[in-house]
Amino acid sequence: MSETSTFLTAAELQAALAGMNPSALKDVGLIEQGTTAALTMTRSIRSLKGPEHLFSSPEDLRLLVQRNIVNEYVWLDYQVDSGRLSTRKVFIRPASLRTSDADRIVQDCDEMSALSLACYLHHREKVGFLAETPTAVFRGLLDRHRLIEALGTLESHTMEGLLESYDLPDRTIGRVMQILNRPCSELFLHFQSSREIPPGVLEAVENRGEQVFLYAIAPERHILFPDPALLIQPGDDDLVEQPTYAEWLYQAHLETARSLALQVESSAEGFDYETLRALFDQHASLRSDDAWPGIQSFHDALRRLHDLVEILRQMRLEAALDFAYTDMLSVLNMQLRPVSITAETLTPPPFLLKRLADPLRIFKQFLERAKKDPEVLVHQGSRGEHFFLFRSNLIQAFIDHRSQRTLLHLMAKQNGIPGGIYDFVAQSAGLTEAARRLQEELLLAIRRWEDDRKREIAKSERSKKSIFQRLIDWVLTVLGLMPSAPVNDESTVPEATPATTASRRKRPSAPAERRKTLPSRVEQAVSFVERKFDGLIWVDDVVEALASPNMNADAVSDMLFYDREQRFKEIRALSKLRRLYIRMELLENPEWMKKTIQALETTSRMPHHLALLDYLKKDED
């Protein structure tokens, strides 16, 4: 269709239809209705009318096109049931008579042709590639005419050759190639909105990532880039490598290149790719289009196919490594200690060793995948050794293995968990009974680990002193003249000193300009919760007592923090478990402190109770 063509107006139709069958006018109306539906209603080119929907003869339809009453176009359709391609001829006449509307229809036809070709190629891949011609027919061709014929045969093995076999116009072929010759990440977004794409096609496009869908082997010569997910599949005892059309075409080009090399070198039948390239560089006659029509395109295709086969070989190796990774990771199953794995101790499956025999390279690939795996924790020790553990086993490992708690904490921090083991302390609300018990055990293990760390640090500090200095310190301690120095460590909560105790009991200092009087309803709810829990103001219970959709935990907490009289102190040590406020006057009351500690020691051992008990004991000390 010419992009500058115009349509005859309704007034000009009578003269243009003179001498034609009366059904022609009815067909023009049907064509216009179909075009309008495709543009504004269904937005599908399947609404367009083809010869099978009209009453006019092929000759009359040809006259309608010649007289600029309608335009015709051909698009490619994929038959899901049969897995075949077919062409469909449609007629176009927009009610607006604007060529821009007709061009929109043509563009939609090209889009559908590209989608149909992608669906067809996906179907062919799923069925499996079967070589129609053995590569042996290209081997040992000494006759010049047979060699030129082979070059022509290879040139037809492209997407352009496939589309030409359906008699599609060059404009349509060029447009389809333009649509499909782009990175598959873009093509995925392009096809995503289509309502006609069969199941599996989008996934096949997405599998190719940033690779192009149609790979250019020479100017105006494209082939399908194979789906990486289909290159290699698990078998009974080994991985099964699926052959691809690209690899068959490369072998066919390689055999033809050897036949071409026989023209100047009698022993060329055994030459590999690199030897052939060197030979062609030495003999200009083997690169002359005058002597060998289409030879430059052949050399371009051979080089590009060689590059593609190397890419596929690497993809197969990566796929084999992915399959092997799962197998090699099984050594971590049921392990509650970090497992040290080296290149010597790693046991790759036989199918990987057949493809990659270098233990060090295998270990590096395993390590690279483990570091990207969100379910696996990886730690590199000071001597370069690597430890591995499933993330799901970390809590139980921390509870069970006292000697490795510091290592487990560091493993968590090195794997994107900023707070280390502390980030595994969960909120008590909504936990099952088993999860609550696990949290209680974890909190207990953390407290004991912190105590161990303090002792280790104190021991380390003592070891730095001379025997004479340690003797003096001992004498001073016996006489009560040696104050105990606080121990600082980033992963522990320091013991309370008089200074820290004073700071804890110091009233909160919210900005004066933001302080407000508590609403009476909130004051009542706070008092109710405070009486119910003997001085403990649990924020979630205050929210429940208020029973207001406008009051959540954050809102209540803000009101208590910005209380005008600054009567309440937030216990931040419990903020990750359960939010709690206590009146300052109670925190400064030794009798209340003692009574509350005794109550907590005899009550249920919930995580927030344990944390509060720990906090109050330190305050008491």
Coordinates of C-alpha atoms in Angstrom, one line a residue:
M1 CA 0.0 0.0 0.0
S2 CA 1.4 3.4 -0.9
E3 CA 1.7 5.7 2.1
T4 CA 0.6 8.7 0.1
S5 CA -2.5 7.0 -1.4
T6 CA -5.9 8.7 -0.9
F7 CA -9.4 7.3 -0.8
L8 CA -12.3 8.3 -3.1
T9 CA -15.0 10.2 -1.3
A10 CA -18.6 9.1 -1.1
A11 CA -19.5 11.6 -3.9
E12 CA -16.9 10.1 -6.2
L13 CA -17.9 6.5 -5.6
Q14 CA -20.8 6.5 -8.0
A15 CA -18.6 7.2 -11.0
A16 CA -15.9 4.9 -9.8
L17 CA -18.3 2.0 -9.4
A18 CA -19.9 2.4 -12.8
G19 CA -20.0 -0.8 -14.7
M20 CA -19.2 -3.0 -11.6
N21 CA -21.5 -5.5 -9.9
P22 CA -24.0 -3.8 -7.5
S23 CA -22.6 -5.9 -4.7
A24 CA -19.4 -3.8 -4.9
L25 CA -21.1 -0.8 -3.1
K26 CA -22.3 -3.2 -0.3
D27 CA -18.7 -4.5 0.0
V28 CA -17.3 -1.0 0.3
G29 CA -19.7 -0.5 3.3
L30 CA -18.6 -3.7 4.9
I31 CA -14.9 -2.9 4.5
E32 CA -15.5 0.5 6.0
Q33 CA -17.4 -1.0 9.0
G34 CA -14.6 -3.5 9.6
T35 CA -11.9 -0.8 9.5
T36 CA -13.9 1.4 11.9
A37 CA -14.3 -1.6 14.3
A38 CA -10.5 -2.3 14.1
L39 CA -9.7 1.4 14.8
T40 CA -12.2 2.2 17.6
M41 CA -14.1 -0.8 18.9
T42 CA -12.3 -4.1 19.0
R43 CA -8.9 -2.7 18.3
S44 CA -8.1 -5.9 16.5
I45 CA -7.2 -6.4 12.9
R46 CA -9.3 -9.6 12.9
S47 CA -12.3 -7.2 12.5
L48 CA -11.0 -6.3 9.1
K49 CA -12.8 -7.8 6.1
G50 CA -11.1 -10.2 3.7
P51 CA -12.2 -11.7 0.4
E52 CA -14.0 -14.5 2.2
H53 CA -16.3 -11.9 3.9
L54 CA -17.3 -10.0 0.7
F55 CA -19.6 -10.6 -2.2
S56 CA -17.5 -9.2 -5.1
S57 CA -15.4 -11.4 -7.4
P58 CA -11.5 -11.2 -7.2
E59 CA -11.5 -9.1 -10.3
D60 CA -14.0 -6.6 -8.9
L61 CA -12.0 -6.4 -5.6
R62 CA -8.8 -5.8 -7.7
L63 CA -10.6 -2.9 -9.4
L64 CA -11.7 -1.4 -6.0
V65 CA -8.0 -1.3 -5.1
Q66 CA -6.8 0.1 -8.4
R67 CA -9.4 2.9 -8.3
N68 CA -8.3 4.0 -4.8
I69 CA -11.7 3.1 -3.3
V70 CA -10.1 0.6 -0.8
N71 CA -6.6 -0.6 0.0
E72 CA -5.5 -4.2 0.5
Y73 CA -2.8 -5.6 2.8
V74 CA -1.4 -9.0 3.7
W75 CA -0.5 -10.1 7.2
L76 CA 0.8 -13.3 8.7
D77 CA -1.4 -15.3 11.1
Y78 CA -0.4 -18.2 13.4
Q79 CA -2.7 -21.1 13.8
V80 CA -2.4 -22.3 17.4
D81 CA -4.2 -25.7 16.7
S82 CA -2.0 -26.7 13.8
G83 CA 1.2 -24.8 14.7
R84 CA 1.4 -23.4 11.2
L85 CA 1.6 -20.0 9.6
S86 CA -0.8 -18.7 7.0
T87 CA -1.3 -15.3 5.2
R88 CA -4.5 -13.3 5.4
K89 CA -5.5 -10.6 2.9
V90 CA -7.6 -7.7 4.3
F91 CA -9.2 -4.6 2.8
I92 CA -9.0 -1.2 4.4
R93 CA -11.1 1.9 4.1
P94 CA -11.3 4.3 7.1
A95 CA -14.5 6.3 7.5
S96 CA -12.4 9.4 7.9
L97 CA -10.7 8.7 4.6
R98 CA -7.4 9.8 6.2
T99 CA -4.3 7.9 5.1
S100 CA -3.0 8.2 8.7
D101 CA -5.8 5.9 9.9
A102 CA -5.0 3.4 7.2
D103 CA -1.3 3.5 8.2
R104 CA -2.3 2.7 11.7
I105 CA -4.1 -0.4 10.5
V106 CA -1.0 -1.4 8.4
Q107 CA 1.2 -0.9 11.5
D108 CA -1.1 -3.2 13.5
C109 CA -0.9 -5.8 10.7
D110 CA 2.9 -5.7 10.9
E111 CA 2.8 -6.1 14.7
M112 CA 0.5 -9.1 14.4
S113 CA 2.8 -10.6 11.7
A114 CA 5.8 -10.2 14.0
L115 CA 3.9 -11.8 16.9
S116 CA 2.7 -14.6 14.7
L117 CA 6.2 -15.4 13.6
A118 CA 7.5 -15.3 17.2
C119 CA 4.7 -17.8 18.2
Y120 CA 5.5 -20.1 15.2
L121 CA 9.2 -20.1 16.1
H122 CA 8.5 -20.8 19.7
H123 CA 6.3 -23.8 18.6
R124 CA 9.1 -25.1 16.4
E125 CA 11.6 -24.8 19.3
K126 CA 9.3 -26.7 21.7
V127 CA 8.7 -29.5 19.2
G128 CA 12.5 -29.8 18.8
F129 CA 14.8 -29.0 15.9
L130 CA 15.1 -31.7 13.2
A131 CA 17.6 -31.1 10.5
E132 CA 15.9 -31.2 7.1
T133 CA 19.2 -31.6 5.3
P134 CA 22.3 -33.4 6.7
T135 CA 25.4 -31.2 6.8
A136 CA 27.2 -34.0 4.8
V137 CA 25.6 -32.7 1.6
F138 CA 27.8 -29.6 1.9
R139 CA 31.0 -31.6 2.4
G140 CA 33.7 -32.2 -0.2
L141 CA 32.1 -30.1 -3.0
L142 CA 34.8 -29.8 -5.7
D143 CA 32.5 -28.8 -8.6
R144 CA 32.3 -25.1 -8.9
H145 CA 28.6 -25.1 -9.9
R146 CA 27.6 -27.3 -7.0
L147 CA 29.5 -25.1 -4.6
I148 CA 27.8 -21.9 -5.9
E149 CA 24.4 -23.8 -5.5
A150 CA 25.3 -24.6 -1.9
L151 CA 26.1 -20.9 -1.2
G152 CA 22.6 -20.0 -2.5
T153 CA 21.0 -22.8 -0.5
L154 CA 22.6 -21.5 2.7
E155 CA 21.5 -18.0 2.0
S156 CA 17.8 -19.1 1.9
H157 CA 18.1 -20.5 5.4
T158 CA 17.0 -17.3 7.2
M159 CA 13.9 -15.6 8.5
E160 CA 13.8 -13.4 5.4
G161 CA 13.8 -16.6 3.3
L162 CA 11.0 -18.1 5.4
L163 CA 8.8 -14.9 5.0
E164 CA 9.5 -14.7 1.3
S165 CA 8.1 -18.2 0.9
Y166 CA 4.7 -16.8 2.1
D167 CA 4.8 -14.1 -0.7
L168 CA 4.9 -11.2 1.8
P169 CA 5.9 -7.8 0.4
D170 CA 9.4 -6.6 1.2
R171 CA 7.9 -3.7 3.3
T172 CA 6.2 -6.2 5.6
I173 CA 9.3 -8.4 5.8
G174 CA 11.5 -5.4 6.7
R175 CA 9.0 -4.2 9.3
V176 CA 8.8 -7.6 11.0
M177 CA 12.6 -7.9 11.1
Q178 CA 12.7 -4.4 12.7
I179 CA 10.2 -5.4 15.4
L180 CA 11.9 -8.7 16.3
N181 CA 15.5 -7.6 15.9
R182 CA 15.7 -5.9 19.4
P183 CA 16.7 -7.0 22.9
C184 CA 14.2 -9.5 24.3
S185 CA 13.7 -7.4 27.4
E186 CA 12.2 -4.7 25.2
L187 CA 10.3 -7.2 23.1
F188 CA 8.8 -8.7 26.2
L189 CA 7.3 -5.3 27.2
H190 CA 6.2 -4.8 23.6
F191 CA 4.2 -8.2 23.4
Q192 CA 3.0 -8.1 27.0
S193 CA -0.1 -6.1 26.2
S194 CA -1.2 -8.4 23.4
R195 CA -4.4 -10.4 24.0
E196 CA -3.6 -13.0 21.4
I197 CA -0.2 -14.3 22.6
P198 CA -0.3 -18.1 23.3
P199 CA 0.9 -19.5 26.6
G200 CA 4.7 -19.9 27.0
V201 CA 5.7 -17.4 24.3
L202 CA 6.2 -14.5 26.7
E203 CA 8.3 -16.7 29.0
A204 CA 10.4 -17.8 26.0
V205 CA 11.0 -14.2 25.1
E206 CA 11.9 -13.3 28.7
N207 CA 14.3 -16.3 28.9
R208 CA 16.6 -14.6 26.4
G209 CA 17.1 -11.5 28.6
E210 CA 19.1 -8.9 26.8
Q211 CA 19.8 -11.1 23.7
V212 CA 18.0 -10.2 20.5
F213 CA 15.2 -12.4 19.4
L214 CA 16.4 -12.6 15.8
Y215 CA 20.2 -12.8 15.5
A216 CA 21.7 -11.1 12.4
I217 CA 24.3 -13.3 10.7
A218 CA 24.7 -10.9 7.8
P219 CA 23.0 -7.8 6.4
E220 CA 19.3 -8.7 5.8
R221 CA 19.9 -12.2 7.0
H222 CA 18.5 -13.2 10.5
I223 CA 18.0 -16.5 12.4
L224 CA 16.3 -17.2 15.7
F225 CA 18.4 -16.8 18.8
P226 CA 17.9 -20.1 20.7
D227 CA 15.9 -20.1 23.9
P228 CA 18.5 -20.6 26.7
A229 CA 16.0 -22.6 28.8
L230 CA 15.8 -25.3 26.1
L231 CA 19.5 -25.7 25.5
I232 CA 20.1 -28.3 28.2
Q233 CA 17.6 -30.6 30.1
P234 CA 18.1 -33.1 32.9
G235 CA 18.2 -36.7 31.9
D236 CA 18.4 -40.0 33.8
D237 CA 22.1 -40.1 34.3
D238 CA 23.3 -37.0 32.5
L239 CA 22.2 -33.7 31.1
V240 CA 20.7 -33.8 27.6
E241 CA 21.9 -31.1 25.2
Q242 CA 19.2 -30.1 22.7
P243 CA 20.5 -29.4 19.2
T244 CA 19.6 -26.0 17.7
Y245 CA 19.0 -24.7 14.2
A246 CA 21.8 -22.2 14.7
E247 CA 24.3 -25.0 15.4
W248 CA 23.2 -27.0 12.4
L249 CA 23.5 -23.9 10.2
Y250 CA 27.0 -23.3 11.5
Q251 CA 28.1 -26.8 10.7
A252 CA 26.6 -26.5 7.2
H253 CA 28.6 -23.2 6.7
L254 CA 31.7 -24.9 8.1
E255 CA 31.5 -27.8 5.7
T256 CA 30.9 -25.4 2.8
A257 CA 33.9 -23.4 3.9
R258 CA 36.0 -26.5 3.8
S259 CA 34.7 -27.3 0.3
L260 CA 35.6 -23.8 -0.7
A261 CA 39.1 -24.2 0.8
L262 CA 39.6 -27.4 -1.2
Q263 CA 39.8 -25.1 -4.3
V264 CA 43.3 -24.1 -3.1
E265 CA 44.3 -26.6 -0.4
S266 CA 43.8 -30.4 -0.9
S267 CA 44.0 -31.1 2.8
A268 CA 41.4 -28.6 3.9
E269 CA 38.7 -31.2 4.8
G270 CA 40.0 -31.4 8.4
F271 CA 40.5 -27.7 8.9
D272 CA 38.9 -26.0 11.9
Y273 CA 37.4 -22.5 11.9
E274 CA 40.5 -20.6 12.8
T275 CA 42.6 -22.4 10.2
L276 CA 40.0 -21.7 7.6
R277 CA 39.8 -18.0 8.5
A278 CA 43.6 -17.8 8.1
L279 CA 43.4 -19.5 4.7
F280 CA 40.7 -17.2 3.4
D281 CA 42.7 -14.2 4.5
Q282 CA 45.7 -15.4 2.4
H283 CA 43.6 -16.1 -0.8
A284 CA 41.7 -13.1 -2.0
S285 CA 40.1 -15.2 -4.8
L286 CA 38.1 -17.0 -2.1
R287 CA 36.6 -13.7 -0.9
S288 CA 35.7 -12.3 -4.3
D289 CA 32.0 -11.8 -5.2
D290 CA 32.9 -11.8 -8.8
A291 CA 34.3 -15.3 -8.6
W292 CA 31.8 -16.6 -6.0
P293 CA 28.5 -14.8 -6.0
G294 CA 27.3 -14.0 -2.4
I295 CA 30.7 -15.0 -0.9
Q296 CA 31.0 -11.9 1.3
S297 CA 27.6 -12.6 2.9
F298 CA 28.8 -16.2 3.4
H299 CA 31.9 -15.1 5.2
D300 CA 29.9 -12.7 7.4
A301 CA 27.5 -15.4 8.3
L302 CA 30.3 -17.9 9.1
R303 CA 31.9 -15.5 11.5
R304 CA 28.7 -14.5 13.2
L305 CA 27.5 -18.1 13.5
H306 CA 30.9 -19.1 15.0
D307 CA 30.4 -16.3 17.6
L308 CA 26.8 -17.5 18.3
V309 CA 27.9 -21.1 18.8
E310 CA 30.5 -20.0 21.3
I311 CA 27.7 -18.0 23.2
L312 CA 25.5 -21.1 23.2
R313 CA 28.4 -23.3 24.4
Q314 CA 28.9 -20.9 27.3
M315 CA 25.2 -20.8 28.0
R316 CA 25.1 -24.6 28.2
L317 CA 28.0 -24.6 30.6
E318 CA 26.2 -22.0 32.8
A319 CA 23.1 -24.1 32.7
A320 CA 25.1 -27.2 33.7
L321 CA 26.6 -25.2 36.6
D322 CA 23.1 -24.1 37.7
F323 CA 21.9 -27.7 37.8
A324 CA 25.1 -28.8 39.6
Y325 CA 24.8 -25.9 42.1
T326 CA 21.6 -27.4 43.5
D327 CA 23.2 -30.8 43.7
M328 CA 26.4 -29.4 45.4
L329 CA 24.3 -27.4 47.9
S330 CA 22.8 -30.6 49.3
V331 CA 25.9 -30.8 51.6
L332 CA 24.3 -28.1 53.7
N333 CA 21.0 -30.0 54.3
M334 CA 20.3 -30.6 58.0
Q335 CA 23.5 -28.8 58.9
L336 CA 23.2 -26.6 62.0
R337 CA 26.9 -25.5 62.0
P338 CA 28.6 -23.4 59.3
V339 CA 30.1 -25.8 56.8
S340 CA 33.6 -25.1 55.5
I341 CA 33.8 -25.9 51.7
T342 CA 36.9 -25.6 49.6
A343 CA 37.8 -26.5 46.0
E344 CA 39.2 -29.8 47.3
T345 CA 36.2 -30.8 49.4
L346 CA 33.5 -29.7 47.0
T347 CA 32.1 -32.7 45.1
P348 CA 30.7 -31.8 41.7
P349 CA 28.3 -34.2 40.0
P350 CA 29.8 -36.3 37.1
F351 CA 27.8 -34.5 34.4
L352 CA 29.6 -31.2 35.4
L353 CA 33.0 -32.8 35.5
K354 CA 32.5 -34.0 31.9
R355 CA 32.1 -30.4 30.8
L356 CA 34.4 -28.6 33.2
A357 CA 37.3 -30.5 34.8
D358 CA 38.9 -27.6 36.7
P359 CA 38.1 -27.9 40.5
L360 CA 39.1 -24.3 41.3
R361 CA 36.9 -22.9 38.5
I362 CA 34.0 -25.0 39.7
F363 CA 34.4 -23.8 43.2
K364 CA 34.6 -20.1 42.1
Q365 CA 31.3 -20.6 40.2
F366 CA 29.7 -22.3 43.2
L367 CA 30.8 -19.5 45.5
E368 CA 29.5 -16.9 43.1
R369 CA 26.1 -18.5 43.0
A370 CA 26.0 -19.0 46.7
K371 CA 26.7 -15.3 47.3
K372 CA 23.7 -14.4 45.1
D373 CA 21.4 -17.0 46.7
P374 CA 19.2 -15.3 49.3
E375 CA 18.7 -18.6 51.1
V376 CA 22.4 -19.2 51.7
L377 CA 24.7 -17.4 54.1
V378 CA 28.4 -17.2 53.1
H379 CA 31.3 -16.1 55.4
Q380 CA 34.9 -15.7 54.5
G381 CA 37.2 -16.2 57.4
S382 CA 40.4 -14.3 58.2
R383 CA 42.5 -17.0 56.5
G384 CA 40.4 -16.9 53.3
E385 CA 38.3 -20.0 54.1
H386 CA 34.6 -20.0 53.2
F387 CA 31.8 -21.1 55.5
F388 CA 28.2 -21.8 54.2
L389 CA 24.9 -22.2 56.0
F390 CA 21.2 -22.1 55.0
R391 CA 19.7 -18.9 56.3
S392 CA 16.7 -20.9 57.6
N393 CA 19.0 -22.8 59.9
L394 CA 20.7 -19.8 61.5
I395 CA 18.4 -19.3 64.5
Q396 CA 18.6 -23.0 65.6
A397 CA 22.4 -23.0 64.9
F398 CA 22.8 -19.9 67.1
I399 CA 20.8 -21.6 69.9
D400 CA 22.6 -25.0 69.7
H401 CA 26.2 -24.1 69.2
R402 CA 27.6 -21.7 71.8
S403 CA 31.1 -21.7 70.5
Q404 CA 30.1 -20.5 67.0
R405 CA 27.6 -17.7 67.9
T406 CA 30.0 -14.9 67.1
L407 CA 30.8 -16.5 63.7
L408 CA 27.0 -16.9 63.0
H409 CA 26.4 -13.3 64.0
L410 CA 29.1 -12.1 61.6
M411 CA 27.8 -14.4 58.8
A412 CA 24.4 -12.7 59.1
K413 CA 26.0 -9.2 59.0
Q414 CA 28.1 -10.1 55.9
N415 CA 25.0 -11.3 54.0
G416 CA 23.0 -8.1 54.0
I417 CA 21.4 -8.4 57.5
P418 CA 22.6 -5.2 59.2
G419 CA 21.7 -6.2 62.8
G420 CA 23.1 -9.7 62.5
I421 CA 21.4 -12.1 64.9
Y422 CA 19.4 -9.3 66.5
D423 CA 17.4 -8.9 63.2
F424 CA 16.0 -12.4 63.8
V425 CA 14.2 -11.4 67.0
A426 CA 10.5 -11.3 65.9
Q427 CA 7.5 -9.4 67.2
S428 CA 5.6 -11.6 69.6
A429 CA 2.2 -10.8 68.2
G430 CA 0.8 -13.4 65.8
L431 CA 3.5 -16.0 66.5
T432 CA 2.6 -19.7 66.9
E433 CA 3.4 -21.5 70.2
A434 CA 6.4 -23.2 68.6
A435 CA 7.6 -19.9 67.2
R436 CA 7.3 -18.2 70.6
R437 CA 9.3 -21.0 72.3
L438 CA 12.0 -20.6 69.6
Q439 CA 12.1 -16.8 70.2
E440 CA 12.4 -17.3 73.9
E441 CA 15.4 -19.7 73.3
L442 CA 16.9 -17.2 70.9
L443 CA 16.7 -14.3 73.4
L444 CA 18.2 -16.5 76.1
A445 CA 21.1 -17.5 73.8
I446 CA 21.7 -13.9 72.8
R447 CA 21.9 -12.9 76.5
R448 CA 24.4 -15.7 77.2
W449 CA 26.4 -14.9 74.1
E450 CA 26.6 -11.2 75.2
D451 CA 27.9 -12.4 78.7
D452 CA 30.4 -14.6 77.0
R453 CA 31.6 -11.7 74.8
K454 CA 32.0 -9.5 77.8
R455 CA 34.1 -12.1 79.6
E456 CA 36.3 -12.6 76.5
I457 CA 36.9 -8.9 76.1
A458 CA 37.7 -8.5 79.9
K459 CA 40.1 -11.5 79.6
S460 CA 41.7 -10.0 76.5
E461 CA 42.2 -6.7 78.4
R462 CA 43.8 -8.5 81.3
S463 CA 46.1 -10.4 79.1
K464 CA 47.6 -7.2 77.8
K465 CA 48.7 -6.2 81.3
S466 CA 52.0 -7.3 82.9
I467 CA 52.0 -9.8 85.8
F468 CA 53.1 -7.0 88.1
Q469 CA 50.2 -4.7 87.0
R470 CA 47.7 -7.6 87.4
L471 CA 49.0 -8.2 90.9
I472 CA 48.5 -4.5 91.8
D473 CA 45.0 -4.6 90.3
W474 CA 44.2 -7.8 92.4
V475 CA 45.3 -6.1 95.6
L476 CA 43.3 -3.0 94.9
T477 CA 40.3 -5.1 94.1
V478 CA 40.6 -7.0 97.4
L479 CA 40.8 -3.7 99.2
G480 CA 37.8 -2.4 97.4
L481 CA 39.8 0.4 95.7
M482 CA 39.6 -0.9 92.1
P483 CA 36.5 0.3 90.2
S484 CA 35.2 -2.1 87.6
A485 CA 35.7 -0.6 84.1
P486 CA 32.7 -0.8 81.7
V487 CA 33.2 -3.1 78.7
N488 CA 32.2 -1.7 75.4
D489 CA 31.4 -3.9 72.3
E490 CA 29.3 -3.0 69.3
S491 CA 27.3 -6.3 69.5
T492 CA 26.5 -6.1 73.2
V493 CA 24.3 -4.0 75.5
P494 CA 26.7 -2.5 78.1
E495 CA 26.2 -2.9 81.8
A496 CA 24.5 0.0 83.5
T497 CA 26.9 2.3 85.3
P498 CA 25.7 5.1 87.6
A499 CA 26.0 7.5 84.6
T500 CA 23.9 5.3 82.3
T501 CA 21.4 4.6 85.0
A502 CA 20.9 8.3 85.6
S503 CA 20.5 8.8 81.8
R504 CA 17.9 6.1 81.7
R505 CA 15.9 7.7 84.5
K506 CA 16.3 11.2 83.2
R507 CA 13.0 12.5 81.9
P508 CA 12.5 12.5 78.1
S509 CA 13.3 15.7 76.5
A510 CA 10.9 16.1 73.6
P511 CA 11.0 19.5 71.9
A512 CA 9.0 22.0 74.0
E513 CA 7.1 23.4 70.9
R514 CA 5.7 20.0 70.1
R515 CA 4.5 18.9 73.5
K516 CA 0.8 18.6 74.0
T517 CA -1.7 17.7 76.7
L518 CA -3.0 14.1 76.4
P519 CA -6.6 14.0 75.3
S520 CA -8.8 12.9 78.1
R521 CA -9.9 9.8 76.3
V522 CA -6.3 8.7 75.7
E523 CA -5.5 9.6 79.4
Q524 CA -8.3 7.3 80.5
A525 CA -7.1 4.4 78.2
V526 CA -3.5 4.8 79.5
S527 CA -4.7 4.7 83.1
F528 CA -6.8 1.6 82.4
V529 CA -3.9 -0.3 80.9
E530 CA -1.5 0.9 83.6
R531 CA -3.8 -0.4 86.3
K532 CA -4.3 -3.7 84.5
F533 CA -0.6 -4.4 84.1
D534 CA 0.7 -2.9 87.3
G535 CA 2.4 0.2 85.9
L536 CA 3.3 -1.2 82.4
I537 CA 1.7 0.8 79.6
W538 CA 1.7 -1.6 76.6
V539 CA 1.0 0.6 73.5
D540 CA -1.0 -2.1 71.7
D541 CA -3.3 -2.5 74.7
V542 CA -3.9 1.2 74.8
V543 CA -4.9 1.1 71.1
E544 CA -7.2 -1.8 71.8
A545 CA -8.8 0.1 74.7
L546 CA -9.4 3.2 72.5
A547 CA -11.0 1.1 69.8
S548 CA -10.8 4.0 67.3
P549 CA -9.9 3.7 63.6
N550 CA -8.0 6.9 63.9
M551 CA -5.7 5.6 66.7
N552 CA -2.9 3.2 65.8
A553 CA 0.3 2.3 67.7
D554 CA 2.3 5.1 66.1
A555 CA -0.2 7.8 67.0
V556 CA -0.5 6.7 70.6
S557 CA 3.3 6.4 71.0
D558 CA 3.7 9.9 69.6
M559 CA 1.2 11.3 72.1
L560 CA 2.9 9.6 75.1
F561 CA 6.4 10.8 73.9
Y562 CA 5.2 14.4 73.4
D563 CA 3.2 14.5 76.6
R564 CA 3.3 18.1 77.9
E565 CA 4.5 17.0 81.4
Q566 CA 7.0 14.4 80.0
R567 CA 5.6 11.8 82.4
F568 CA 6.3 8.7 80.3
K569 CA 9.5 7.0 79.2
E570 CA 9.6 4.7 76.2
I571 CA 11.6 1.5 76.9
R572 CA 13.5 1.4 73.6
A573 CA 15.1 -2.0 74.4
L574 CA 11.7 -3.5 73.7
S575 CA 10.9 -1.5 70.6
K576 CA 11.4 -4.5 68.2
L577 CA 9.3 -6.8 70.3
R578 CA 6.5 -4.8 71.9
R579 CA 6.2 -1.1 72.4
L580 CA 6.1 -0.1 76.1
Y581 CA 6.0 3.1 78.2
I582 CA 6.5 3.4 81.9
R583 CA 5.9 6.5 84.1
M584 CA 9.1 8.1 85.2
E585 CA 8.0 8.1 88.8
L586 CA 7.8 4.3 88.8
L587 CA 11.2 3.9 87.2
E588 CA 12.6 6.0 90.1
N589 CA 10.7 3.9 92.7
P590 CA 12.9 1.1 94.1
E591 CA 9.9 -0.7 95.6
W592 CA 8.1 -0.8 92.3
M593 CA 11.2 -2.0 90.5
K594 CA 11.8 -4.8 92.9
K595 CA 8.1 -5.9 92.8
T596 CA 8.0 -5.8 89.0
I597 CA 11.2 -7.8 88.6
Q598 CA 9.9 -10.5 91.0
A599 CA 6.6 -10.7 89.0
L600 CA 8.5 -11.0 85.7
E601 CA 10.7 -13.8 87.1
T602 CA 7.6 -15.9 87.9
T603 CA 5.4 -15.0 84.9
S604 CA 5.4 -16.6 81.4
R605 CA 8.7 -16.4 79.6
M606 CA 7.6 -14.3 76.6
P607 CA 10.4 -12.6 74.6
H608 CA 9.2 -9.1 75.6
H609 CA 9.0 -10.2 79.3
L610 CA 12.6 -11.4 79.1
A611 CA 13.8 -8.3 77.5
L612 CA 12.0 -6.1 80.1
L613 CA 13.4 -8.2 82.9
D614 CA 16.9 -7.8 81.5
Y615 CA 16.4 -4.0 81.2
L616 CA 15.0 -3.6 84.7
K617 CA 17.7 -5.7 86.3
K618 CA 20.4 -3.6 84.7
D619 CA 18.6 -0.5 86.0
E620 CA 18.4 -2.1 89.5
D621 CA 22.1 -2.8 89.4

